[in-house]
Each structure stands twice: as structure tokens, then as C-alpha cells.
Amino acid sequence: MARVMHRSSSDGGSSSGWSEAAAVGEEERAGWEVRPSGMVVQARDRGADGAAAGVPPRPPPPEIRVRVKYGAATHEVAVSSIATFGELKKALAPRTGLQPSEQQLTYKGRERKNSEFLDRFGVKNKSKLVVSEDPASLERRYIERQRNARIQNANRAIGAIALEVDKLADQVTSIEKSVAGGSKVAEVQITTLIELLMRHAVKLESIPTDGDTSSQKNLQAKRVQKCVEALDVLKVSNARLQTVVVTTKWETFDSGAAPVTTKWEIFD
């Protein structure tokens, strides 16, 4: 039987020590261990696996197979008899496609908590349980689907506007080259481009965005603004150019010869 030593204090508790410890050498002190309660007991010899010498290791708990219904399908799952309902949910995740947090596990008509143990509530071999998607998870999934749909619609709308802006930007570049080369462009062409770009700016503003979609929307809005500003500058530069009128002077030729007349012969 293990010897037990208790803490003792002297000098009114100002110092502490071990009773009988003064008579024990350093080698013997190594054979004692402190329990969580504060008692010092003689240490027992332990094997390599940490189990007490001479004491056989405890066998693992038995495994049971339970039947879990999910929708129209029934899954048979092997699990430890002392596992928790939360651990059973983890085993069901790859079969149901639901994460443990998305599952609602019911046994005998009542939902069970993750921390509750199977054996405590009478779950045994061949017991039947029902798993379903948690209502809160269904709501979250619905909200996520709605959000993804809005993002996809916004991306499609922004992509369509981006294609139109690309075409208008090419026309702005063409006008820049013409004005830079001294060729005057019809003013209506510039004002029409400005009007089309402003329409696209209004469309962009009306698109609801979130997250990465907002950055794409802002990028296209900046492109439209840059094109409009360039056209405003071109409009002023174009007005300063003189209109070139091309006329053609036709040259007349006079040979100076007498007019040629034709004499017709009459037959009777």
C-alpha cells in the first residue's frame, strides 16, 4: 500500500515542508509523486506505455453499428459505444454532404446535443436515428444562394457594359488621332459619344454590388469617366481647327477650229 505524506507548516505557516522528508535522501525522494489533491504518495512503477506495472491495459470500448435515416436513404454507421452525438455527426458528414454544424440529429423523437453521450440515452447496436438539415442551416443556405445569384447577375450586367465601353473607347481613340493630325471631326460625333458613355454610367450606378463585384463596378465607372473627360478636351481642341473646304476647278478646252456641219443628201 502506498505511503501517504501530508504537508505540514511551522512558525505559524511562515514556512512549509514535508513531514518525515528530512530523513529521506534525494534518491528516495525521487520515488514519491504529488497527487492533484496535494497529497504526496509513493510512486508506482510504470511500464513503457504509462500503465501501472502488473495492471493489464483497459480494453477499448465496444463498437456499435447504428442506422441513421437521412431523407429517403438509410446509412449504417460504425461508432464507439461511448461516443457523443457530435462525433456521430462527424461520421455522417461524408455520407450526407452536411457539415456537423448543419445537422440535426434526432433519437426517440428528440433532438440530441453534440456533447451528449450515446450510451447515456440508450443508443445501442442497430438503434435507429434520424438526421436532417438544421432549419437555421437551411435559412443560411437560402440566403447564400440568393446572395450568389445577385452577384452573378451583377457580374453579367457589368460585363455587358464593359464590352460596350470597349467599343466606345476605341472610337474615342480614333477621334484623338484625327484631331491630333489636324483633321476636324463633326461635333455631333463627339457629343453622341459623350451621351452614350453617360448612359452607361447611369446603368453602372443602378447595379447593386457586393464584395469583389463593387471593385469591378468602380473600375468600369472610372473608365467611363476617363473617356468622357477625354472627349471634353477633344471637343475644345476640335472647335479650334479650321474646316477644310475642297473645291475642284474644271479646265475648259477650245480648239479654235470652225464648226463642223453635216450635209445630208436627199433621195427622191
PDB file of C-alpha atoms in Angstrom, residues 168 172 175 187-201 224 227-235:
ATOM      1  CA  LEU A 168     -16.807  53.421 -77.345  1.00  0.00           C
ATOM      2  CA  VAL A 172     -12.548  57.939 -78.638  1.00  0.00           C
ATOM      3  CA  ILE A 175     -11.130  60.798 -82.727  1.00  0.00           C
ATOM      4  CA  GLU A 187     -19.090  67.882 -83.340  1.00  0.00           C
ATOM      5  CA  VAL A 188     -22.180  65.697 -83.272  1.00  0.00           C
ATOM      6  CA  GLN A 189     -19.925  62.655 -83.290  1.00  0.00           C
ATOM      7  CA  ILE A 190     -18.251  63.789 -80.067  1.00  0.00           C
ATOM      8  CA  THR A 191     -21.472  64.752 -78.300  1.00  0.00           C
ATOM      9  CA  THR A 192     -23.090  61.443 -79.255  1.00  0.00           C
ATOM     10  CA  LEU A 193     -20.205  59.510 -77.721  1.00  0.00           C
ATOM     11  CA  ILE A 194     -20.442  61.553 -74.535  1.00  0.00           C
ATOM     12  CA  GLU A 195     -24.174  60.846 -74.297  1.00  0.00           C
ATOM     13  CA  LEU A 196     -23.706  57.085 -74.797  1.00  0.00           C
ATOM     14  CA  LEU A 197     -20.983  56.959 -72.145  1.00  0.00           C
ATOM     15  CA  MET A 198     -23.141  58.847 -69.636  1.00  0.00           C
ATOM     16  CA  ARG A 199     -25.960  56.352 -70.199  1.00  0.00           C
ATOM     17  CA  HIS A 200     -23.614  53.515 -69.313  1.00  0.00           C
ATOM     18  CA  ALA A 201     -22.522  55.434 -66.223  1.00  0.00           C
ATOM     19  CA  VAL A 224     -16.305  55.815 -68.461  1.00  0.00           C
ATOM     20  CA  CYS A 227     -13.401  58.661 -71.727  1.00  0.00           C
ATOM     21  CA  VAL A 228     -15.860  61.492 -71.044  1.00  0.00           C
ATOM     22  CA  GLU A 229     -13.077  63.746 -69.782  1.00  0.00           C
ATOM     23  CA  ALA A 230     -11.001  62.962 -72.884  1.00  0.00           C
ATOM     24  CA  LEU A 231     -13.947  63.813 -75.133  1.00  0.00           C
ATOM     25  CA  ASP A 232     -14.480  67.143 -73.340  1.00  0.00           C
ATOM     26  CA  VAL A 233     -10.879  68.084 -74.096  1.00  0.00           C
ATOM     27  CA  LEU A 234     -11.194  66.878 -77.702  1.00  0.00           C
ATOM     28  CA  LYS A 235     -14.356  68.911 -78.143  1.00  0.00           C
TER      29      LYS A 235
END
